[in-house]
mmCIF file of C-alpha atoms in Angstrom:
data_model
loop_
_atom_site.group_PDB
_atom_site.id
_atom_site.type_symbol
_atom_site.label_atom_id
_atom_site.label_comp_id
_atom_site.label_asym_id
_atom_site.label_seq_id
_atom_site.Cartn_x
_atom_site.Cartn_y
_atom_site.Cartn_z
ATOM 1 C CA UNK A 16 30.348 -39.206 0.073
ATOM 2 C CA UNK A 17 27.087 -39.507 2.156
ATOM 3 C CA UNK A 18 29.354 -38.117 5.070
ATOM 4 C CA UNK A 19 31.229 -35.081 3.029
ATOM 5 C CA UNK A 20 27.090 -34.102 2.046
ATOM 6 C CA UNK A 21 26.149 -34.196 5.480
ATOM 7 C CA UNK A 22 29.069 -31.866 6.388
ATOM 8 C CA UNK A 23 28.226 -29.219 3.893
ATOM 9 C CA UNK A 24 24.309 -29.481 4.790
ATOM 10 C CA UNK A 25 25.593 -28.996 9.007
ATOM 11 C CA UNK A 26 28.124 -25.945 7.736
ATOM 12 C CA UNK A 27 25.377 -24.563 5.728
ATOM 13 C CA UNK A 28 22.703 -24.401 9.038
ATOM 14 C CA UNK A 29 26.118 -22.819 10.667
ATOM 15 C CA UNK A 30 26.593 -20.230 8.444
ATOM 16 C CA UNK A 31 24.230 -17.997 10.320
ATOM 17 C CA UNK A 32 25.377 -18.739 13.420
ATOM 18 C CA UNK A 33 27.019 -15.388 14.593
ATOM 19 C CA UNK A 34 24.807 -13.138 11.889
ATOM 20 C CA UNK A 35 25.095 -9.848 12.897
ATOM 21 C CA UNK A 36 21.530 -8.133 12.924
ATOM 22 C CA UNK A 37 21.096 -5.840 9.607
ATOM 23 C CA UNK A 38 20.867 -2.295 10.485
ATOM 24 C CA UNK A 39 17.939 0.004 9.109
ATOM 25 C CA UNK A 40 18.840 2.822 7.069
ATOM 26 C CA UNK A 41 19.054 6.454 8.936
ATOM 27 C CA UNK A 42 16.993 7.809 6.261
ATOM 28 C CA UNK A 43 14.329 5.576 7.177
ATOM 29 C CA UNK A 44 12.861 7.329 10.283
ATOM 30 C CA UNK A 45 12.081 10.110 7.886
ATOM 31 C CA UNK A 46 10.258 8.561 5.852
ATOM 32 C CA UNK A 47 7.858 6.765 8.328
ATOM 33 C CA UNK A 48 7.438 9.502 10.008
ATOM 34 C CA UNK A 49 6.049 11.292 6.414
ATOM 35 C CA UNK A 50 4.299 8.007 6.126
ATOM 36 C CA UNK A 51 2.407 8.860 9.992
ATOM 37 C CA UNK A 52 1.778 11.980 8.777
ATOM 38 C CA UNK A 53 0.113 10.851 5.644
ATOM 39 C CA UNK A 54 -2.554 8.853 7.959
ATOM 40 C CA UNK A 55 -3.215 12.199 9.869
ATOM 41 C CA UNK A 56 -6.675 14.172 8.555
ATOM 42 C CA UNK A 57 -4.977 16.917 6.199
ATOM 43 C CA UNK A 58 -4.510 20.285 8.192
ATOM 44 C CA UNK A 59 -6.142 23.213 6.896
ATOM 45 C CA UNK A 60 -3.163 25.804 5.778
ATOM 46 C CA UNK A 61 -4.945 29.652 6.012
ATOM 47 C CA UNK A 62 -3.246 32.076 3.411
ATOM 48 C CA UNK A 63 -2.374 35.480 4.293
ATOM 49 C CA UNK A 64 -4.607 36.847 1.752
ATOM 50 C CA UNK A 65 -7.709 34.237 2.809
ATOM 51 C CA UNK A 66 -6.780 35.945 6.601
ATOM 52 C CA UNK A 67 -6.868 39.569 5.432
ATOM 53 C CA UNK A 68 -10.110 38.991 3.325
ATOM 54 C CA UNK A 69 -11.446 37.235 6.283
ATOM 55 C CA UNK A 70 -10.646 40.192 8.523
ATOM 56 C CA UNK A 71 -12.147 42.772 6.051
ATOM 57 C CA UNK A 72 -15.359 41.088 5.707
ATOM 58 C CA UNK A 73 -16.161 40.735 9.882
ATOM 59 C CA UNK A 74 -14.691 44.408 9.712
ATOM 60 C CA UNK A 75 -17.683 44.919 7.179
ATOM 61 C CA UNK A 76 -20.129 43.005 8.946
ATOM 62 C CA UNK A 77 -19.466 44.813 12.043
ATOM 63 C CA UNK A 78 -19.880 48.232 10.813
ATOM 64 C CA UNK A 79 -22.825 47.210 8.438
ATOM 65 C CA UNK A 80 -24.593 46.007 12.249
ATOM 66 C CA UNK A 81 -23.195 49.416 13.746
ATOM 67 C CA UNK A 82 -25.043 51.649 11.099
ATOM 68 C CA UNK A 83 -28.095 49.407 11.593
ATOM 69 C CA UNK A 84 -28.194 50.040 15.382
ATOM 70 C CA UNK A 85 -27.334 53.654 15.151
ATOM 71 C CA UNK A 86 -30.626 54.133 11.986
ATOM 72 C CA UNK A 87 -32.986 52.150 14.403
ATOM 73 C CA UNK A 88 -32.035 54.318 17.774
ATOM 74 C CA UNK A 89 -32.133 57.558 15.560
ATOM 75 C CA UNK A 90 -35.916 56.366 13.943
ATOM 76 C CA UNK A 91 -37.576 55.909 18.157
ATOM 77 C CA UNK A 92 -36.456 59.020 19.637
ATOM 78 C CA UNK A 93 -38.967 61.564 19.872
ATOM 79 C CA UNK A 94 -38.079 64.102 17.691
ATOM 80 C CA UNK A 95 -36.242 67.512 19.999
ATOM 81 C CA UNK A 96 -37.347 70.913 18.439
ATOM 82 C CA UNK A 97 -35.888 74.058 19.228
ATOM 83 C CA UNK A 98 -37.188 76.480 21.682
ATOM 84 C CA UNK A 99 -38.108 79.051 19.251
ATOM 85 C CA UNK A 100 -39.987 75.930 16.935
ATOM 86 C CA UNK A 101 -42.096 74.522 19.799
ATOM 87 C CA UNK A 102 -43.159 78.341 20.602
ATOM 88 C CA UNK A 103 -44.045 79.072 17.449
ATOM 89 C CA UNK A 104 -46.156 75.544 17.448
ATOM 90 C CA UNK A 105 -47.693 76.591 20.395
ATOM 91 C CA UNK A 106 -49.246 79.560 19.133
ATOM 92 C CA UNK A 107 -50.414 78.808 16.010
ATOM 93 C CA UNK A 108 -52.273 75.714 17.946
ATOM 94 C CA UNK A 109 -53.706 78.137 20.203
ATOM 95 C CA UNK A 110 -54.111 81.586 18.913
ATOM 96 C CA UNK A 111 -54.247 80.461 15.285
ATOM 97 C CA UNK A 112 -51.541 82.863 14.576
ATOM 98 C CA UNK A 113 -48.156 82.738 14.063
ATOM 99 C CA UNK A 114 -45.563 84.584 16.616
ATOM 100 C CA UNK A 115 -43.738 86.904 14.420
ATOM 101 C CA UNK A 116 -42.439 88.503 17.641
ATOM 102 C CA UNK A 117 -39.036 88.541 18.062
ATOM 103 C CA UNK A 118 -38.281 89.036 22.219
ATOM 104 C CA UNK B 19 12.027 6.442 28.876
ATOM 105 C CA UNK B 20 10.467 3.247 30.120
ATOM 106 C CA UNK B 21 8.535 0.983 28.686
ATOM 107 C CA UNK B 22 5.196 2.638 29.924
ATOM 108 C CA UNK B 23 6.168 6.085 29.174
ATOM 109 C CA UNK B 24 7.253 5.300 25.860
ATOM 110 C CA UNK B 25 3.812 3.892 25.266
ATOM 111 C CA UNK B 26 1.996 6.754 26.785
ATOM 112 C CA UNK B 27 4.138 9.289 24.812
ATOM 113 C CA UNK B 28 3.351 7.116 21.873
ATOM 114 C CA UNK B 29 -0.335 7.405 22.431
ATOM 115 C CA UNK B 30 -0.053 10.863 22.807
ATOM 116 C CA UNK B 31 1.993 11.215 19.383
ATOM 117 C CA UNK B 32 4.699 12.933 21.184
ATOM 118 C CA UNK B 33 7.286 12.913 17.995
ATOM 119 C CA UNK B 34 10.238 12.644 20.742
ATOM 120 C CA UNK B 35 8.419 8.946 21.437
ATOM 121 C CA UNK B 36 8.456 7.753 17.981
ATOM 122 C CA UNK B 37 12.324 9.232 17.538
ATOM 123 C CA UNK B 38 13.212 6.481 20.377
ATOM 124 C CA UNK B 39 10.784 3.876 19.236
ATOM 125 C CA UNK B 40 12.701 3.931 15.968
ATOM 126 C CA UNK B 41 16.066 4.007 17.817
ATOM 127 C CA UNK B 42 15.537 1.211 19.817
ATOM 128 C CA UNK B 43 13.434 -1.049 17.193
ATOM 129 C CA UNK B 44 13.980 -0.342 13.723
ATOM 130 C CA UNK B 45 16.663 -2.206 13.307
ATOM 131 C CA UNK B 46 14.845 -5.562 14.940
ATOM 132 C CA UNK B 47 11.572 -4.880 12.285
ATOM 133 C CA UNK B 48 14.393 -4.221 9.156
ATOM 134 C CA UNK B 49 16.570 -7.464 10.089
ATOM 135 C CA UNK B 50 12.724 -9.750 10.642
ATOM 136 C CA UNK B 51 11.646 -7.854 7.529
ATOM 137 C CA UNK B 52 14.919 -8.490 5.488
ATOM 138 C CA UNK B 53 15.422 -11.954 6.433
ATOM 139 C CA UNK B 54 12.591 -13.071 5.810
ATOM 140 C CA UNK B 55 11.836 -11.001 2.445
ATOM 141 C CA UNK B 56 15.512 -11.147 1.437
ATOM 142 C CA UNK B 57 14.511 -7.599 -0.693
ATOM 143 C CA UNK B 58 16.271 -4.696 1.079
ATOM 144 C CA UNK B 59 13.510 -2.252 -0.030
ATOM 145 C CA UNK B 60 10.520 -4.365 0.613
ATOM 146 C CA UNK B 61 12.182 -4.582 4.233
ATOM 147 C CA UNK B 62 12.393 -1.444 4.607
ATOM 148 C CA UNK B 63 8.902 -0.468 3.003
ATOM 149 C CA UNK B 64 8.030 -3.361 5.663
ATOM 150 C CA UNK B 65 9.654 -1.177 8.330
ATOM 151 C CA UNK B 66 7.776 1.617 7.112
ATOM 152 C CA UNK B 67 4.215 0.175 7.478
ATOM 153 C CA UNK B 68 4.895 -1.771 11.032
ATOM 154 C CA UNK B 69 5.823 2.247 12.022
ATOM 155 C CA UNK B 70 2.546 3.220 10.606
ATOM 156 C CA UNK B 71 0.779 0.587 11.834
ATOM 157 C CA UNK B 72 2.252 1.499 15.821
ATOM 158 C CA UNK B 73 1.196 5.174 15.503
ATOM 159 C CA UNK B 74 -2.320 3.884 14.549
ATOM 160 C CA UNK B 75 -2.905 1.401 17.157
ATOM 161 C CA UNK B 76 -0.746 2.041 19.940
ATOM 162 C CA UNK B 77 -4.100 3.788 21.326
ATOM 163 C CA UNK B 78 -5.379 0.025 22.060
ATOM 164 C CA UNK B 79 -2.312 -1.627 22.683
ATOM 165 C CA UNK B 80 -3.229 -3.587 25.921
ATOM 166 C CA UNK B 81 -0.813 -3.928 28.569
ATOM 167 C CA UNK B 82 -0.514 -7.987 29.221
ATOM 168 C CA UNK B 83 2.025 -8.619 26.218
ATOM 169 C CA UNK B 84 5.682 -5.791 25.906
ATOM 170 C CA UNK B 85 6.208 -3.506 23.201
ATOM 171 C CA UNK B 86 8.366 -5.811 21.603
ATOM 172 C CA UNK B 87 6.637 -8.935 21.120
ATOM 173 C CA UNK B 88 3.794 -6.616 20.355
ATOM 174 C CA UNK B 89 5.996 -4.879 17.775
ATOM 175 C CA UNK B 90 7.396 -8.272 16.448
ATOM 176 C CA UNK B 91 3.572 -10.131 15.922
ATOM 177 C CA UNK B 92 2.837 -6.659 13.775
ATOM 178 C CA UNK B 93 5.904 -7.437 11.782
ATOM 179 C CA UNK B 94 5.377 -11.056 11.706
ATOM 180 C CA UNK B 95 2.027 -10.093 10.280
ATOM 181 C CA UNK B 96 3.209 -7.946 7.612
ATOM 182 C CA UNK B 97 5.825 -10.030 6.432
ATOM 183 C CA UNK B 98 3.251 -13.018 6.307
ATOM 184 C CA UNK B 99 0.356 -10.482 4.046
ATOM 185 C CA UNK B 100 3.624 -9.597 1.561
ATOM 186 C CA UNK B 101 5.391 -13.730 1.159
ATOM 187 C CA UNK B 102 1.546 -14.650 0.214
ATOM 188 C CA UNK B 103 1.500 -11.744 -2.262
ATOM 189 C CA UNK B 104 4.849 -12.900 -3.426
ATOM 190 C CA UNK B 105 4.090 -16.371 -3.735
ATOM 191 C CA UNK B 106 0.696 -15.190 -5.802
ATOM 192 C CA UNK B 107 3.035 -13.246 -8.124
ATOM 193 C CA UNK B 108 5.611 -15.894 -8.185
ATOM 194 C CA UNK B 109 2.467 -18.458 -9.151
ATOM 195 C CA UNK B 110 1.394 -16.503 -11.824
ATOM 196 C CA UNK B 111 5.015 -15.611 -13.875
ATOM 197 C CA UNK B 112 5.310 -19.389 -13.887
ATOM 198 C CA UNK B 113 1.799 -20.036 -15.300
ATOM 199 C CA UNK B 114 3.063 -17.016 -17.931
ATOM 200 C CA UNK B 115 6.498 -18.915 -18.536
ATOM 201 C CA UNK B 116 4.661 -22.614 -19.428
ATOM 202 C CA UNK B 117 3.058 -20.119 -22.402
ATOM 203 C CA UNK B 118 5.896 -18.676 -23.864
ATOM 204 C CA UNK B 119 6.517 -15.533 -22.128
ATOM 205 C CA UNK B 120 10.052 -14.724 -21.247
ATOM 206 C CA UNK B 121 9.113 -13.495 -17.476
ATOM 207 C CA UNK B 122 12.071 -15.313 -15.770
ATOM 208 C CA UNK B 123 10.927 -16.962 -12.466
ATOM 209 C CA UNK B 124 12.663 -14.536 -10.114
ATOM 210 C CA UNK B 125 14.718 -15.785 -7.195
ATOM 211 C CA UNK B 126 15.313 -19.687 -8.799
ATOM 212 C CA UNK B 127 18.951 -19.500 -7.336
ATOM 213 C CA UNK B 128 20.376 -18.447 -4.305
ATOM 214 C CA UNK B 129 21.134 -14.872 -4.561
ATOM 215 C CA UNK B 130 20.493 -13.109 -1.094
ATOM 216 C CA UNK B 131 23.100 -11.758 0.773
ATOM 217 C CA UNK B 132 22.496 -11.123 4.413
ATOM 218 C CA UNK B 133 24.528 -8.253 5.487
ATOM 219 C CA UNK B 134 25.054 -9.313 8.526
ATOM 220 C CA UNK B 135 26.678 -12.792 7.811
ATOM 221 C CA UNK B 136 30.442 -12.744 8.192
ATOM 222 C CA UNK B 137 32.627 -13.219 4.837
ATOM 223 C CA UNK B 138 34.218 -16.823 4.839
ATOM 224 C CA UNK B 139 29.968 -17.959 5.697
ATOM 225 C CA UNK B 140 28.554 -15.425 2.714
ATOM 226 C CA UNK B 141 28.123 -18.591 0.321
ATOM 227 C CA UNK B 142 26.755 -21.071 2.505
ATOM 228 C CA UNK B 143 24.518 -18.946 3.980
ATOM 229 C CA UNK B 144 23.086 -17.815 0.585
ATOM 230 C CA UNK B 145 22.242 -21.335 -0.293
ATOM 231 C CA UNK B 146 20.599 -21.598 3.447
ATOM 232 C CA UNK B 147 18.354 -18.718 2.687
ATOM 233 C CA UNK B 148 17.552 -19.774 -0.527
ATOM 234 C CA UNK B 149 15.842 -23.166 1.563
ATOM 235 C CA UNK B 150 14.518 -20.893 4.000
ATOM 236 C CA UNK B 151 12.172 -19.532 0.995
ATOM 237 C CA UNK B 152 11.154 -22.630 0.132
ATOM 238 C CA UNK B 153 9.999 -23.622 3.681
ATOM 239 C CA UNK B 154 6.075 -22.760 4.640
ATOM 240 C CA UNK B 155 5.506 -19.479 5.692
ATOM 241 C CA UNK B 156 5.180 -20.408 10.001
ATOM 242 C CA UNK B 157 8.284 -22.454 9.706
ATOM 243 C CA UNK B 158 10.345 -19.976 7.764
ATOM 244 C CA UNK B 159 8.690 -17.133 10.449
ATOM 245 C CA UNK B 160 9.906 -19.447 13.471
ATOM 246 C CA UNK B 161 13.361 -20.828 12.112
ATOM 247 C CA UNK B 162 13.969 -15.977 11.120
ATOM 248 C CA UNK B 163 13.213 -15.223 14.353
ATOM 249 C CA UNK B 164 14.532 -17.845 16.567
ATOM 250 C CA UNK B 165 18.211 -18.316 14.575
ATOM 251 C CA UNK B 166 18.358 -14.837 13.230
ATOM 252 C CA UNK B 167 16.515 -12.470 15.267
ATOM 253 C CA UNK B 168 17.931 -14.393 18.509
ATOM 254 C CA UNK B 169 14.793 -14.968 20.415
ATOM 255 C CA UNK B 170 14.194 -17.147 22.864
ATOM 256 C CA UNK B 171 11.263 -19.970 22.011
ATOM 257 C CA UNK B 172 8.924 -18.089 24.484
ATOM 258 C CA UNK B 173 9.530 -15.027 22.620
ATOM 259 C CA UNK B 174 8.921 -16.595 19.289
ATOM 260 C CA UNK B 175 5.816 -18.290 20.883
ATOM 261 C CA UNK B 176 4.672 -14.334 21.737
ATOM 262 C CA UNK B 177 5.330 -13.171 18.478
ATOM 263 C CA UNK B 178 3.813 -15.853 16.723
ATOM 264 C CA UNK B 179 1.064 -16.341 18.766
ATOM 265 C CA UNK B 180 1.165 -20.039 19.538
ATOM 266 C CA UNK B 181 2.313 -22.083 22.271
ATOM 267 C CA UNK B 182 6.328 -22.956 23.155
ATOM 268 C CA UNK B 183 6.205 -26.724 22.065
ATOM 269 C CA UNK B 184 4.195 -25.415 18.695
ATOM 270 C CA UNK B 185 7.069 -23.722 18.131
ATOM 271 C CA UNK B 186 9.300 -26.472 19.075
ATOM 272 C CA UNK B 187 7.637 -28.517 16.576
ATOM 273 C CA UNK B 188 8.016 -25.679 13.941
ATOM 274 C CA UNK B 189 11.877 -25.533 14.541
ATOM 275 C CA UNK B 190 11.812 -29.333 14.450
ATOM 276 C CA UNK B 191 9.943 -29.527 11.368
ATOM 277 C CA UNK B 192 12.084 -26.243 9.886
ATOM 278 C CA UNK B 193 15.474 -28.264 10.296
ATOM 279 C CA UNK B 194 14.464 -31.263 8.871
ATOM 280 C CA UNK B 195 13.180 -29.912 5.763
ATOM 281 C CA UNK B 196 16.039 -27.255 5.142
ATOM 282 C CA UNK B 197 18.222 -30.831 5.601
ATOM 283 C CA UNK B 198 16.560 -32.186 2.800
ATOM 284 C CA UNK B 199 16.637 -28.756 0.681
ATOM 285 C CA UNK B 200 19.921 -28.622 0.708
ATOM 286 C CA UNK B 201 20.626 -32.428 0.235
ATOM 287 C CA UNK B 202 18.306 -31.766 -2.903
ATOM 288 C CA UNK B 203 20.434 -28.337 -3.605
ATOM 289 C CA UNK B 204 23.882 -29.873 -3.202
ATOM 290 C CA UNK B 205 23.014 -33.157 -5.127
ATOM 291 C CA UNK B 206 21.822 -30.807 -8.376
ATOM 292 C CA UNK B 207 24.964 -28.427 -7.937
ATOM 293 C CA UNK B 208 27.579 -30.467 -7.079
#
C-alpha cells in the first residue's frame, strides 16, 4: 500500500517532466506595447483649426508691428514741402508779403 | 541583434527592439508567470507589466548580470508582489466564509491545467500544481523555474538572487514537502 502511494507521489513529480513551455498569446505584444505607451508623457496633438488660428494671429501680430514701425518712421522725418510752399514761406518771413507771382 | 544592441536599441526605445525582445522572451515571462499563477490572464497581465517594467528601466540596467536573468528576477518579482496579494485575498474570503458568507475559497482543488503538459500526465500534474501552491513562495519560485522553466541552478541562483547551494536547499526543501502534499492529497482522495 505504502509502496503503490509512493509510486503515485514519484509519477506525480514526473508528470512535468517533458512540459512543453506555454506560449504567450500574439495579441499580447500589442497590448504591452499600448501599456509602454501609456507610461510615456501624453503628446500634444495640434488641430488644424488650433494651426490656422495660430497662423492668423502671428500674421496679425506681424502686421500690427509693421504699421507701428512704418507710424514711428513717418512721425521723425522732417516734414518735405514743395518748392512753390517753401518760396512762398520764404517771403512772407522776409518781405512780410506773400508771393502772388506766378513765374 | 546581439545582446548589447538589443539593449542599446532598447534604451533608445527603438520599437524594432522591443518587437524582438518580445519574440525572443515573452514566452519565458508567460510560462514563469503562468506556472506559477496558474491564471492565464494574470500571466499574461504579468507579461504585460515585466514589458513595462523593461522599457522603464532598461536605461539603468547594468551590464554584470544578461538580459535574461535580468528579465527573469523582474518576473520573479512580480509574480512574488501578485501570490502575496493572492494569499491576502485568499486570507480574507476564508475569514468571510467562518461568518456565513457563501464566498467559496477559490482554488481548494486541483484545477490548473498547464498547457504544456502532455495528455496521459494532464491529471497528475494538476494535483502536482495544486502542491506547488501550497509550498512558500521561494520554494514554489525555485522548484517553477528550475523543473519548468528548465534552468540550470546557477540560473535560478541569478534570478532569485541567492547563492547555488541556497537554492539547492530550496529544491531540497521543495521536494520533500510536495512528497508530503501529495501523501496528504492522495490519502484524503483515494
Amino acid at each position: 500500500m505504502i509502496k503503490r502511494n509512493e509510486e503515485i507521489i514519484d509519477h506525480t513529480l514526473n508528470s512535468i517532466t517533458d512540459i512543453k513551455r506555454a506560449q504567450a498569446s500574439p495579441f499580447l505584444y500589442g497590448r504591452a506595447m499600448e501599456r509602454m505607451k501609456q507610461q510615456l508623457p501624453a503628446p500634444v496633438y495640434y488641430t488644424g483649426k488650433v494651426v490656422i488660428q495660430f497662423a492668423l494671429a502671428a500674421i496679425l501680430l506681424v502686421s500690427l508691428n509693421l504699421v507701428s514701425v512704418r507710424l514711428l518712421k513717418s512721425q521723425h522725418k522732417p516734414q518735405q514741402l514743395s518748392e512753390e510752399a517753401e518760396l512762398q514761406r520764404m517771403a512772407q518771413e522776409y518781405f512780410g508779403f506773400e508771393n502772388n507771382n506766378t513765374y | 541583434m546581439k545582446e548589447k544592441e538589443l539593449i542599446t536599441a532598447l534604451s533608445e526605445g527603438r520599437e524594432e527592439a522591443y518587437k524582438e525582445l518580445f519574440n525572443l522572451f515573452s514566452d519565458r515571462i508567460y510560462n514563469t508567470a503562468l506556472s506559477v499563477l496558474q491564471h492565464q490572464e494574470d500571466a499574461e497581465d504579468i507579461t504585460q507589466e515585466v514589458f513595462v517594467e523593461i522599457y522603464r528601466s532598461v536605461k539603468n540596467f547594468r551590464h554584470d548580470a544578461s538580459l535574461s536573468t535580468w528579465i527573469y528576477k523582474v518576473t520573479v518579482s512580480k509574480c512574488t508582489d501578485h501570490l502575496k496579494k493572492n494569499k491576502a485575498k485568499k486570507r480574507f474570503a476564508f475569514i468571510t466564509s467562518l461568518f456565513g458568507n457563501d464566498n467559496d475559497l477559490q482554488h481548494d482543488k486541483p484545477h490548473f491545467e498547464h498547457p504544456g503538459v502532455l495528455l496521459e500526465q494532464k491529471e497528475h500534474s494538476k494535483v502536482l500544481f495544486f502542491a506547488l501552491l501550497k509550498l512558500p513562495n521561494n520554494q514554489q519560485m525555485a522548484y517553477t523555474l528550475a523543473k519548468i522553466e528548465g534552468l540550470s541552478y546557477a540560473e535560478v541562483a541569478s534570478a532569485l538572487g541567492i547563492s547555488v547551494p541556497a537554492v539547492e536547499s530550496l529544491m531540497f526543501r521543495a521536494n520533500e514537502n510536495l512528497r508530503h502534499l501529495l501523501s496528504i492529497y492522495y490519502k484524503k482522495n483515494k
